[in-house]
Tab-separated table of C-alpha atoms and ligand atoms in Angstrom:
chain	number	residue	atom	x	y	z
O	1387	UNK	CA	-35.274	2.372	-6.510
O	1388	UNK	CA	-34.268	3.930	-9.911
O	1389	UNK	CA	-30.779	3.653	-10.980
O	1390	UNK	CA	-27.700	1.475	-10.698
O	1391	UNK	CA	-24.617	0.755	-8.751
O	1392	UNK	CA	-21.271	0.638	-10.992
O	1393	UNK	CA	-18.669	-2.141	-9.763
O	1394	UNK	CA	-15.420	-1.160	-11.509
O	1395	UNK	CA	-13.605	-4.559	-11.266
O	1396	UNK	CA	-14.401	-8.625	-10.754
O	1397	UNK	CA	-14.052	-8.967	-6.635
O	1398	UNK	CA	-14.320	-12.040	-4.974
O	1399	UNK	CA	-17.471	-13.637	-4.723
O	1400	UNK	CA	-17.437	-12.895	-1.285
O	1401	UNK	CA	-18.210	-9.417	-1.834
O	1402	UNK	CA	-19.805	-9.251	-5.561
O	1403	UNK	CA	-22.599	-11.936	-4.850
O	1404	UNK	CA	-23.296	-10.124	-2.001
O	1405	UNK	CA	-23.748	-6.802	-4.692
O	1406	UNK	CA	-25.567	-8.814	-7.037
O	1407	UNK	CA	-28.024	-9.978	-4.289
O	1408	UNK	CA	-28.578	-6.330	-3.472
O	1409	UNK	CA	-29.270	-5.544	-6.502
O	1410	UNK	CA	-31.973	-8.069	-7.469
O	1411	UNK	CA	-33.593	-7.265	-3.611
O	1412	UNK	CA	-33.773	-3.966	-4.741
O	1413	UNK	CA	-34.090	-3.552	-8.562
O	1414	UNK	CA	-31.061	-1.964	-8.994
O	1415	UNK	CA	-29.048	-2.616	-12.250
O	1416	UNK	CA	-25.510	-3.672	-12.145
O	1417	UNK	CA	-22.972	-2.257	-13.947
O	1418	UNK	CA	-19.877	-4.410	-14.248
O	1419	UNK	CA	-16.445	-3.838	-15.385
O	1420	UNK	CA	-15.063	-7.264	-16.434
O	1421	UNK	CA	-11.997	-6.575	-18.402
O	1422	UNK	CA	-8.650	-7.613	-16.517
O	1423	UNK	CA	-7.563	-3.487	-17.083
O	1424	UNK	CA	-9.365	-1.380	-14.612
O	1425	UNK	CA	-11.386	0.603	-17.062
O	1426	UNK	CA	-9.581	4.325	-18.726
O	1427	UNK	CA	-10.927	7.181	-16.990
O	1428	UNK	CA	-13.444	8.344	-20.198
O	1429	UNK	CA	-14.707	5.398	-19.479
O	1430	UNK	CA	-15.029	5.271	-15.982
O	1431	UNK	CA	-16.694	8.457	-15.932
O	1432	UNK	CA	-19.133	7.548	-18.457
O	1433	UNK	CA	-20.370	4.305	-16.803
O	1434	UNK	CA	-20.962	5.672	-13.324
O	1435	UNK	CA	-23.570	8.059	-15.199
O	1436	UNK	CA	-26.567	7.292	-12.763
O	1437	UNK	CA	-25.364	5.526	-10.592
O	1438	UNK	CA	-26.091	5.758	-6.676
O	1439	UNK	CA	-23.457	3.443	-5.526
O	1440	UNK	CA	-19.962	2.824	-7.240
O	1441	UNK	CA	-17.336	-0.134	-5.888
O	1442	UNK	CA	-13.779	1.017	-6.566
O	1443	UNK	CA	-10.000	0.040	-6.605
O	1444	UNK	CA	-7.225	1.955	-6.273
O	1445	UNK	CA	-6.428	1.904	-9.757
O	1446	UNK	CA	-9.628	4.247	-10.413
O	1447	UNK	CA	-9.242	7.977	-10.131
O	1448	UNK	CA	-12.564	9.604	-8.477
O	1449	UNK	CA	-12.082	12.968	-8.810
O	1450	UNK	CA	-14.801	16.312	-9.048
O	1451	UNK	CA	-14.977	15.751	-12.672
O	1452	UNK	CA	-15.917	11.681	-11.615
O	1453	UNK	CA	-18.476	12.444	-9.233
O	1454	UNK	CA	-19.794	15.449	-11.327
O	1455	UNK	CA	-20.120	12.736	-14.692
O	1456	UNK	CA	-22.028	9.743	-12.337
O	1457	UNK	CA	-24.131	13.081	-11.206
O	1458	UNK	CA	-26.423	13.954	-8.246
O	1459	UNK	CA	-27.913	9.980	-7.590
O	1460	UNK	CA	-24.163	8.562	-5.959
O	1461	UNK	CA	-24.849	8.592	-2.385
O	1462	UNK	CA	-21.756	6.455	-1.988
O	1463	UNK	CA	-18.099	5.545	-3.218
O	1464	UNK	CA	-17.050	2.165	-1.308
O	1465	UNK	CA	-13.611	1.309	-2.131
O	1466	UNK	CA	-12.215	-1.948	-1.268
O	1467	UNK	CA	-9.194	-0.935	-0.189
O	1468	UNK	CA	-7.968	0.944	2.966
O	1469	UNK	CA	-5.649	3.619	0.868
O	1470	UNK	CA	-7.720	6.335	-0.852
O	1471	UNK	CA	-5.384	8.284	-2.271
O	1472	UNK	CA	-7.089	7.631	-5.676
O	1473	UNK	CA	-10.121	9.418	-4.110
O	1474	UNK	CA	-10.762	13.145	-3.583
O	1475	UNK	CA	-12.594	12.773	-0.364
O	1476	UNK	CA	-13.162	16.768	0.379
O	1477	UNK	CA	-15.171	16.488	-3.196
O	1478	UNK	CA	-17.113	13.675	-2.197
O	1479	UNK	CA	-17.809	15.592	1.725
O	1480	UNK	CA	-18.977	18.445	-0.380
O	1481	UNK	CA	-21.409	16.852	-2.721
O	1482	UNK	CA	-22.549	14.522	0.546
O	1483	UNK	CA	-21.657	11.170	-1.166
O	1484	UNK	CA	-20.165	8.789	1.725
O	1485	UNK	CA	-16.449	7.108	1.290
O	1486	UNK	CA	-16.135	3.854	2.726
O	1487	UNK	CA	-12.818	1.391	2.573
O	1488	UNK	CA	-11.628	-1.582	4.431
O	1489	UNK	CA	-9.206	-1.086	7.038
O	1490	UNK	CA	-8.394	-3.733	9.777
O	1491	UNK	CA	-8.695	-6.837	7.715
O	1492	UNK	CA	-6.100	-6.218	5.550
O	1493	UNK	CA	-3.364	-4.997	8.629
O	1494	UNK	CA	-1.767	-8.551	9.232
O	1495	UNK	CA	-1.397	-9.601	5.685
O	1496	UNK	CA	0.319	-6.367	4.655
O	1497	UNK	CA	2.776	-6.756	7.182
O	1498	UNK	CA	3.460	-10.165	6.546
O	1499	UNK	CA	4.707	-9.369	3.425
O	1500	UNK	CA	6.276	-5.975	4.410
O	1501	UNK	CA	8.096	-8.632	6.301
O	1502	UNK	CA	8.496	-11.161	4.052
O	1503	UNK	CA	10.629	-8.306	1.833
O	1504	UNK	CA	12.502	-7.081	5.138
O	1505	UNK	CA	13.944	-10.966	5.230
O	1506	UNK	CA	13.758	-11.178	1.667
O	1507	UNK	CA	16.287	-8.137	1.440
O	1508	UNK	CA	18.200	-8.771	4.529
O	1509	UNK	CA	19.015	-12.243	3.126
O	1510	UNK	CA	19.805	-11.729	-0.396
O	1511	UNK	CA	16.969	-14.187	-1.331
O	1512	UNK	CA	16.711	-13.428	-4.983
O	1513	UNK	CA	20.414	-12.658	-5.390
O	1514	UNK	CA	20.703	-17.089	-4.019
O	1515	UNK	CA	18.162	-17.797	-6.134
O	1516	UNK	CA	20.154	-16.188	-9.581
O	1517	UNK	CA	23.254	-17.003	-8.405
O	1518	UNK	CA	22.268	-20.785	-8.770
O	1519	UNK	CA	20.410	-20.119	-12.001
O	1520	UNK	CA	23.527	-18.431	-13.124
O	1521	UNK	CA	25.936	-21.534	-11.983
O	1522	UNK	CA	27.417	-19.742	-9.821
O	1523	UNK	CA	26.785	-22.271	-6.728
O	1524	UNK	CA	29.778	-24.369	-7.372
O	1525	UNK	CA	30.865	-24.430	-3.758
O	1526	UNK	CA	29.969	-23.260	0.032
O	1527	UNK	CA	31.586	-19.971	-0.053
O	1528	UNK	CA	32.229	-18.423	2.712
O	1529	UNK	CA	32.330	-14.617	1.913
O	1530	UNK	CA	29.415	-14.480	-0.924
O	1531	UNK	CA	25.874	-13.412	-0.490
O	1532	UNK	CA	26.554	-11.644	2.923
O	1533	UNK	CA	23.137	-9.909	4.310
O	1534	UNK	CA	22.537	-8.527	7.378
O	1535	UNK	CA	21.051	-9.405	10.789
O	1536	UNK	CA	18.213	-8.918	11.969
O	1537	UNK	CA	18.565	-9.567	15.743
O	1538	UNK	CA	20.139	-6.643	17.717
O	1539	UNK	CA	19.531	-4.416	14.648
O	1540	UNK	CA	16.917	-1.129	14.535
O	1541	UNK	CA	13.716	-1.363	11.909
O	1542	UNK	CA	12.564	2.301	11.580
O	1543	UNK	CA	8.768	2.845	10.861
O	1544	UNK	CA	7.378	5.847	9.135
O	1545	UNK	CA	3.460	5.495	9.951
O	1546	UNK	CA	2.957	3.962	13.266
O	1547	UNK	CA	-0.609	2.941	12.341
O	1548	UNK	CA	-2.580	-0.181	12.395
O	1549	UNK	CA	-0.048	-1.990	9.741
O	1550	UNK	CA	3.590	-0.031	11.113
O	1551	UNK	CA	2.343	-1.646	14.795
O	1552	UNK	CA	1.932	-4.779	13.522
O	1553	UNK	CA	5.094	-5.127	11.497
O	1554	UNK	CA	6.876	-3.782	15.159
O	1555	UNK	CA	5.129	-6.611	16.586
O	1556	UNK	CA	6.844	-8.803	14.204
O	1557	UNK	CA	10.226	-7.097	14.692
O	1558	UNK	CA	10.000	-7.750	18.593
O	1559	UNK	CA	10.195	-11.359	18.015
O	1560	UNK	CA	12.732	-10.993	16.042
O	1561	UNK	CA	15.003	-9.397	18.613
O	1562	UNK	CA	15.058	-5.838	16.905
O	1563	UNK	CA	15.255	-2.492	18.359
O	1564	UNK	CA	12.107	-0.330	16.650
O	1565	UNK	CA	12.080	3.062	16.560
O	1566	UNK	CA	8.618	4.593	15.075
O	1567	UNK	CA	7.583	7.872	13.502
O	1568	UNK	CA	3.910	9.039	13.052
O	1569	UNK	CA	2.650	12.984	13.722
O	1570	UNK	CA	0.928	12.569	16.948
O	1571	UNK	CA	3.105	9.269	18.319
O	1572	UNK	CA	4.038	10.317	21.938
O	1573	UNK	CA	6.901	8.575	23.649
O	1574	UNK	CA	4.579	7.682	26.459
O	1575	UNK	CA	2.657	5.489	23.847
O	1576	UNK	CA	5.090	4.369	22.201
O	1577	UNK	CA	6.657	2.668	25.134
O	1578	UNK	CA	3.874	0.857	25.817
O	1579	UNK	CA	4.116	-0.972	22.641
O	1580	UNK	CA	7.754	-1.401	23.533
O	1581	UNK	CA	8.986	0.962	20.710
O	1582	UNK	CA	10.456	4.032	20.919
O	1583	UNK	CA	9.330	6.897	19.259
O	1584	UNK	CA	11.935	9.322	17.046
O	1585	UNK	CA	11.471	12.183	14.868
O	1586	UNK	CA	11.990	11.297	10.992
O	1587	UNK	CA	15.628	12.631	10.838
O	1588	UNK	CA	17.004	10.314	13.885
O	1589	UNK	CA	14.620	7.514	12.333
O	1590	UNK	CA	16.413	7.549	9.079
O	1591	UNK	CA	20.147	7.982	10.551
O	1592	UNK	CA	19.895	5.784	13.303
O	1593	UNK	CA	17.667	2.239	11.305
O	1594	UNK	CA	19.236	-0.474	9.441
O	1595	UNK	CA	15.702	-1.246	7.765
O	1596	UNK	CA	13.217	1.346	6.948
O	1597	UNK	CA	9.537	0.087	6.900
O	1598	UNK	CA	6.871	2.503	5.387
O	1599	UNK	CA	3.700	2.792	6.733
O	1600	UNK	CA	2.083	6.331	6.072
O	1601	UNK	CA	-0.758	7.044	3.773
O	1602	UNK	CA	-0.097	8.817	0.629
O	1603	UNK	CA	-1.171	12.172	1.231
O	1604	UNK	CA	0.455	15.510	0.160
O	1605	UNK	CA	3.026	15.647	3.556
O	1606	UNK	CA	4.065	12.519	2.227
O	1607	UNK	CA	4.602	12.087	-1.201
O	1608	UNK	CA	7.993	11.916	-1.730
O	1609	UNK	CA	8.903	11.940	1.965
O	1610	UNK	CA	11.929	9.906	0.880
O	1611	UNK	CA	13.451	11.991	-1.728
O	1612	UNK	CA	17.293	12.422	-2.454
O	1613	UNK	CA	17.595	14.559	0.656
O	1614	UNK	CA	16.079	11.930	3.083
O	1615	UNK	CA	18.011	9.070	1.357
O	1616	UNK	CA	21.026	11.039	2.517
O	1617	UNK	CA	20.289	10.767	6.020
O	1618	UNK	CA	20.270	6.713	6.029
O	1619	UNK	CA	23.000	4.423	6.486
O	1620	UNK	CA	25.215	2.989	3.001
O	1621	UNK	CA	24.186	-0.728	5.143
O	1622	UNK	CA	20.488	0.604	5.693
O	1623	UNK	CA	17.558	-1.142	3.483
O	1624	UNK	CA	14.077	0.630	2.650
O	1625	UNK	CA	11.299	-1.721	2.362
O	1626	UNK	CA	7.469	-0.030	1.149
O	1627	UNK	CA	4.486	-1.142	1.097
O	1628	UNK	CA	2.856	1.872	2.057
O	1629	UNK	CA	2.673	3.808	-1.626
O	1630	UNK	CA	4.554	3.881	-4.715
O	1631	UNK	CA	4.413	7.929	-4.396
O	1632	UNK	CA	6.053	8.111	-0.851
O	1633	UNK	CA	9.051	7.545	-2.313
O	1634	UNK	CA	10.776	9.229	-5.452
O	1635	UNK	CA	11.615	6.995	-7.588
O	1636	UNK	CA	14.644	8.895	-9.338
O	1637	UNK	CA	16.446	9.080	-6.064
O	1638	UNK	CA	16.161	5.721	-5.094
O	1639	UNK	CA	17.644	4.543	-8.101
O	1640	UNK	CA	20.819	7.091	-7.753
O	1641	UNK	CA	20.661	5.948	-4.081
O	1642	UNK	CA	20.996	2.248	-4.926
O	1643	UNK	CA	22.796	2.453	-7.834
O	1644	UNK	CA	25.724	4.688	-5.973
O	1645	UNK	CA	25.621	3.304	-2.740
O	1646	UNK	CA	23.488	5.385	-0.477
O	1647	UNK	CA	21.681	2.844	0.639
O	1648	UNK	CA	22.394	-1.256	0.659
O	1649	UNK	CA	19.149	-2.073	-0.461
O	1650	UNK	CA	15.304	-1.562	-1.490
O	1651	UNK	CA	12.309	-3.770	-1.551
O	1652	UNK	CA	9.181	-2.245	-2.753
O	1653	UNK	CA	5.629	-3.951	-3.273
O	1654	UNK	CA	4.293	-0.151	-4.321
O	1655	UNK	CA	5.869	1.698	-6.973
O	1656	UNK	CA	5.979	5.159	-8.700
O	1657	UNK	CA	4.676	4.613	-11.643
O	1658	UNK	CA	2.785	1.412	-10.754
O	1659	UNK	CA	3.002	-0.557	-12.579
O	1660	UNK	CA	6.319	-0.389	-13.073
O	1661	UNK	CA	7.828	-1.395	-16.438
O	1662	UNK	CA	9.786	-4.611	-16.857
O	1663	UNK	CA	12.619	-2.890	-18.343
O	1664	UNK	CA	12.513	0.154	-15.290
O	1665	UNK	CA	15.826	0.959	-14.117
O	1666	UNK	CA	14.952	-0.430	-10.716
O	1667	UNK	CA	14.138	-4.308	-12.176
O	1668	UNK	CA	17.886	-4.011	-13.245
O	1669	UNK	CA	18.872	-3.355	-9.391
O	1670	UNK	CA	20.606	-6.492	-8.248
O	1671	UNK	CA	19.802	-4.896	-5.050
O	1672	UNK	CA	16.565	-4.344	-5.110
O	1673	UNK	CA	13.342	-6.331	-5.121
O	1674	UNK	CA	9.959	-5.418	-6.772
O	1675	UNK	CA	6.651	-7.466	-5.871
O	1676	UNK	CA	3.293	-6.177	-7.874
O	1677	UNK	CA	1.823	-4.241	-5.449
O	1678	UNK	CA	0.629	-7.889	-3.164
O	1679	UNK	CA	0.357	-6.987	0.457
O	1680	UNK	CA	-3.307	-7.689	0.691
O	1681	UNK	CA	-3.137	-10.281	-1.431
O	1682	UNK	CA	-4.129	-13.967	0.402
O	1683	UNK	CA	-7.337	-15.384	-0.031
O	1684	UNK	CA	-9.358	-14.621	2.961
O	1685	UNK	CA	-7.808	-11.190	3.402
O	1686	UNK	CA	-8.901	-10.035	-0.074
O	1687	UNK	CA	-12.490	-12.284	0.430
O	1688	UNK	CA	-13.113	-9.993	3.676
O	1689	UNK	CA	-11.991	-6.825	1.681
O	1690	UNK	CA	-14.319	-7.632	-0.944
O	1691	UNK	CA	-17.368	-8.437	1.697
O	1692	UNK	CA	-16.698	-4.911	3.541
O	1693	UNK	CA	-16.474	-3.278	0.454
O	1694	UNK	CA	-19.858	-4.641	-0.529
O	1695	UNK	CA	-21.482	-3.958	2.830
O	1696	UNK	CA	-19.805	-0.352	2.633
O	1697	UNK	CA	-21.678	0.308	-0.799
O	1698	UNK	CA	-25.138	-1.348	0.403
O	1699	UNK	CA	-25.180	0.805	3.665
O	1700	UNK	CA	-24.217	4.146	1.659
O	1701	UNK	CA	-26.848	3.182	-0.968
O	1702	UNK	CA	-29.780	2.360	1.635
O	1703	UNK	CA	-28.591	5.961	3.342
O	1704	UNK	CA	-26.947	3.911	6.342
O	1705	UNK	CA	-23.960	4.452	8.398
O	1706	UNK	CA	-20.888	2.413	6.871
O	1707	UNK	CA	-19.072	0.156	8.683
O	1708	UNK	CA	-15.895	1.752	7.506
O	1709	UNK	CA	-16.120	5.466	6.374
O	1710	UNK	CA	-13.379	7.549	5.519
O	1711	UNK	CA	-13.346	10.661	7.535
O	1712	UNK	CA	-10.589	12.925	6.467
O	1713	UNK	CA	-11.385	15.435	4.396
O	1714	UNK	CA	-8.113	14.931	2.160
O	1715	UNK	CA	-7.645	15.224	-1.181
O	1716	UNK	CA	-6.501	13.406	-4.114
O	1717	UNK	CA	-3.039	12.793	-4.248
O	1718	UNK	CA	-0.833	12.690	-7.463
O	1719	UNK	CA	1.604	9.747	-7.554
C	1447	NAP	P1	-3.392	3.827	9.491
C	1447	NAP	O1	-3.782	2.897	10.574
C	1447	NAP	O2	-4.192	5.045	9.245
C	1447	NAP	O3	-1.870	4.233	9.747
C	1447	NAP	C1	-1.214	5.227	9.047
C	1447	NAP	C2	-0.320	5.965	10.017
C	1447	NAP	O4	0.441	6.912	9.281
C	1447	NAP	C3	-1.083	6.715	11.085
C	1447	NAP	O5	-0.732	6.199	12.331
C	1447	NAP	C4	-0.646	8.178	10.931
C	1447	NAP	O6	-0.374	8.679	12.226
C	1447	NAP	C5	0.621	8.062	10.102
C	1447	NAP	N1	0.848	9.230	9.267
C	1447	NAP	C6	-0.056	9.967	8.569
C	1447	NAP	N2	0.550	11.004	7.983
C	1447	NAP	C7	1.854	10.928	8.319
C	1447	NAP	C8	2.985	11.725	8.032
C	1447	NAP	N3	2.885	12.846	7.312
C	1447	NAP	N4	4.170	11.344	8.532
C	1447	NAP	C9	4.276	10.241	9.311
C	1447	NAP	N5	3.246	9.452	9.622
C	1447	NAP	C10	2.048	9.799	9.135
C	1447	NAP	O7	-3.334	3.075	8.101
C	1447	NAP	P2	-2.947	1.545	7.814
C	1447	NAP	O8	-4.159	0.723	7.796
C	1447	NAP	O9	-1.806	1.162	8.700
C	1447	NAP	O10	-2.453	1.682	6.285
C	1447	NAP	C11	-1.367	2.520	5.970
C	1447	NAP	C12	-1.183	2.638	4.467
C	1447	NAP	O11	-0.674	1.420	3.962
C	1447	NAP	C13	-2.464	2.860	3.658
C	1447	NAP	O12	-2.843	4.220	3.633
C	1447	NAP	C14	-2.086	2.344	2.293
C	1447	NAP	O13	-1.573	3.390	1.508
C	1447	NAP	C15	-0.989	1.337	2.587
C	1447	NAP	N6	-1.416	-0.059	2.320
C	1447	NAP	C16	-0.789	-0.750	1.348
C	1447	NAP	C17	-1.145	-2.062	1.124
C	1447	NAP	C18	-0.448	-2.875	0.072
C	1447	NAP	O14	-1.076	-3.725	-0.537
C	1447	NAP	N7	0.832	-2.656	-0.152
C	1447	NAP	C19	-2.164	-2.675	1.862
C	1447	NAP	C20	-2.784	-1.923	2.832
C	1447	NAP	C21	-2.401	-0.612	3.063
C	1447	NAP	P3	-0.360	10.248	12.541
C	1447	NAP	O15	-1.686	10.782	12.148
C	1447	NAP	O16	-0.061	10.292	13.995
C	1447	NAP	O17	0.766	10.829	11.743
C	1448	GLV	C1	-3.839	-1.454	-0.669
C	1448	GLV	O1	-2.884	-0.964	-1.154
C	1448	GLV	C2	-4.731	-0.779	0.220
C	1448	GLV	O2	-4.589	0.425	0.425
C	1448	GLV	O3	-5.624	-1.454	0.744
């Protein structure tokens, strides 16, 4: 088989050895991007020239212009990743190369940590962990570093999907009222999960934490904006780790920095990554992880192995176990 597949970053074994086996089965070449920067787009373009299979990240932007440069041998575009906003599927549909990602695997990681900044926020974590560094702690105090509860309070989630039901799932043990928002969430369905479901407006007004959950697609960028901010309670806390885009970035600062809303904690971020010096690192009330919800060791080891068996299947013209099926398009951050 002529040609060669075009790995854009170092995965875990777990998935490249299974590439590089592939390749020596089948005489492919391997094209690998070792740097620790995801290659710049020129460059992108330029290596997937000729290639039948390429194994993306979210960093890399596959547009037309992408596809067009590898040319008419990519069958397939496996990303290992579950978001493919970074990908302009309805190009790839039209030129009949395949999109695969890894959804599933990744679900109960990514709300771990969505969780992980919900407590994180709630209890002032980093806030204790300054105020020591700063001397502060010089006795029990019994009005300083006041958060909120958790039990008895309502966790909105925007994107009742694989990852918003798990982080409800979470919330239930913790004793908290969820209300969820998705397009086609019925209440009927909803109450079988024990949730209930809300339009976005009552989400927003009536949640003390607001968990995103919704792909990054045109409907959503920006769905929190100035005018959505608005809606929430001054005590109310937005957590994402949906995308850094969902959210605008300019109104979350005003929103934080005036006392719109309590608190943020983001793992995604507008631009990603986001400058040390950003306005929102400055935020004593808000926290900023680099982009990590996938990232534990056996969730990223079965991303990587998915990702791999996405590319071989696309490359030997077989189904994927994952394929990406809407038609959407690429979405600007
Ligand atoms: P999923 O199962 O497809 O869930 C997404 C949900 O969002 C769906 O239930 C969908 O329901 C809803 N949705 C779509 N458009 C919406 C809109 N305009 N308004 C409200 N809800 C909308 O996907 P998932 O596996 O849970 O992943 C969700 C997202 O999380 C990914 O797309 C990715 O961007 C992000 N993610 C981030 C990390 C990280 O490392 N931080 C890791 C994994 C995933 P309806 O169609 O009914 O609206
Ligand atoms: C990570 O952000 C993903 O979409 O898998």
């Amino acid at each position: 088989m002529p040609g060669h597949i075009f790995v854009t970053r170092i995965i875990p074994a777990a998935g490249l050895d299974r590439v590089r086996a592939f390749c020596a089965e089948s005489g492919l070449a391997l094209t690998l991007w070792e740097d620790r920067l995801p290659p710049p787009y020129s460059i992108l373009c330029e290596q997937a020239r000729g290639a039948v299979g390429v194994l993306t990240t979210l960093n890399d932007r596959i547009d037309a212009a992408f596809m067009d440069a590898a040319g008419e041998s990519l069958r397939v575009i496996s990303q290992m990743a579950v978001g493919v906003d970074n990908i302009d599927v309805g190009a790839a549909a039209a030129r009949g190369i395949t999109v695969g990602n890894t959804p599933g695997v990744l679900t109960e990681a990514t709300a771990d940590l969505a969780f992980a900044l919900l407590l994180a926020s709630a209890r002032r974590l980093y806030e204790g962990t300054r105020y020591i560094e700063e001397g502060e702690w010089i006795t029990w105090d019994p009005t300083a570093l006041l958060g909120g509860d958790l039990s008895g309070s309502t966790l909105g989630i925007v994107g009742y999907g694989r990852i918003g039901r798990a982080v409800a799932r979470r919330a239930r043990g913790f004793d908290m009222r969820v209300l969820a928002y998705s397009r086609t969430l019925t209440a009927e369905a909803a109450r079988r999960d024990g949730v209930e479901a809300g339009d976005l407006e009552r989400l927003l007004s009536e949640s003390d934490y607001v968990s995103l959950h919704c792909p990054m697609t045109p409907e959503t960028r920006r769905l929190i904006n100035a005018d959505t901010l608005a809606l929430m309670k001054p005590t109310a806390r937005l957590i994402n780790t949906a995308r850094g885009g969902v959210v605008d970035t300019e109104a979350l600062v005003e929103a934080l920095t005036n006392g719109v809303i309590a608190a943020a904690a983001l793992d995604v971020t507008d631009p990603e990554p986001l400058p040390a010096d950003h306005p929102l690192m400055r935020l004593e009330n808000c926290i900023v992880v680099p982009h990590i919800g996938s990232a534990t060791v056996g969730t990223r080891d079965r991303m990587a192995s998915i990702a791999a068996a996405n590319l071989i299947a696309g490359v030997r013209g077989e189904p994927l176990l994952h394929a990406v099926q809407a038609a959407g398009g690429l979405v600007k951050p």
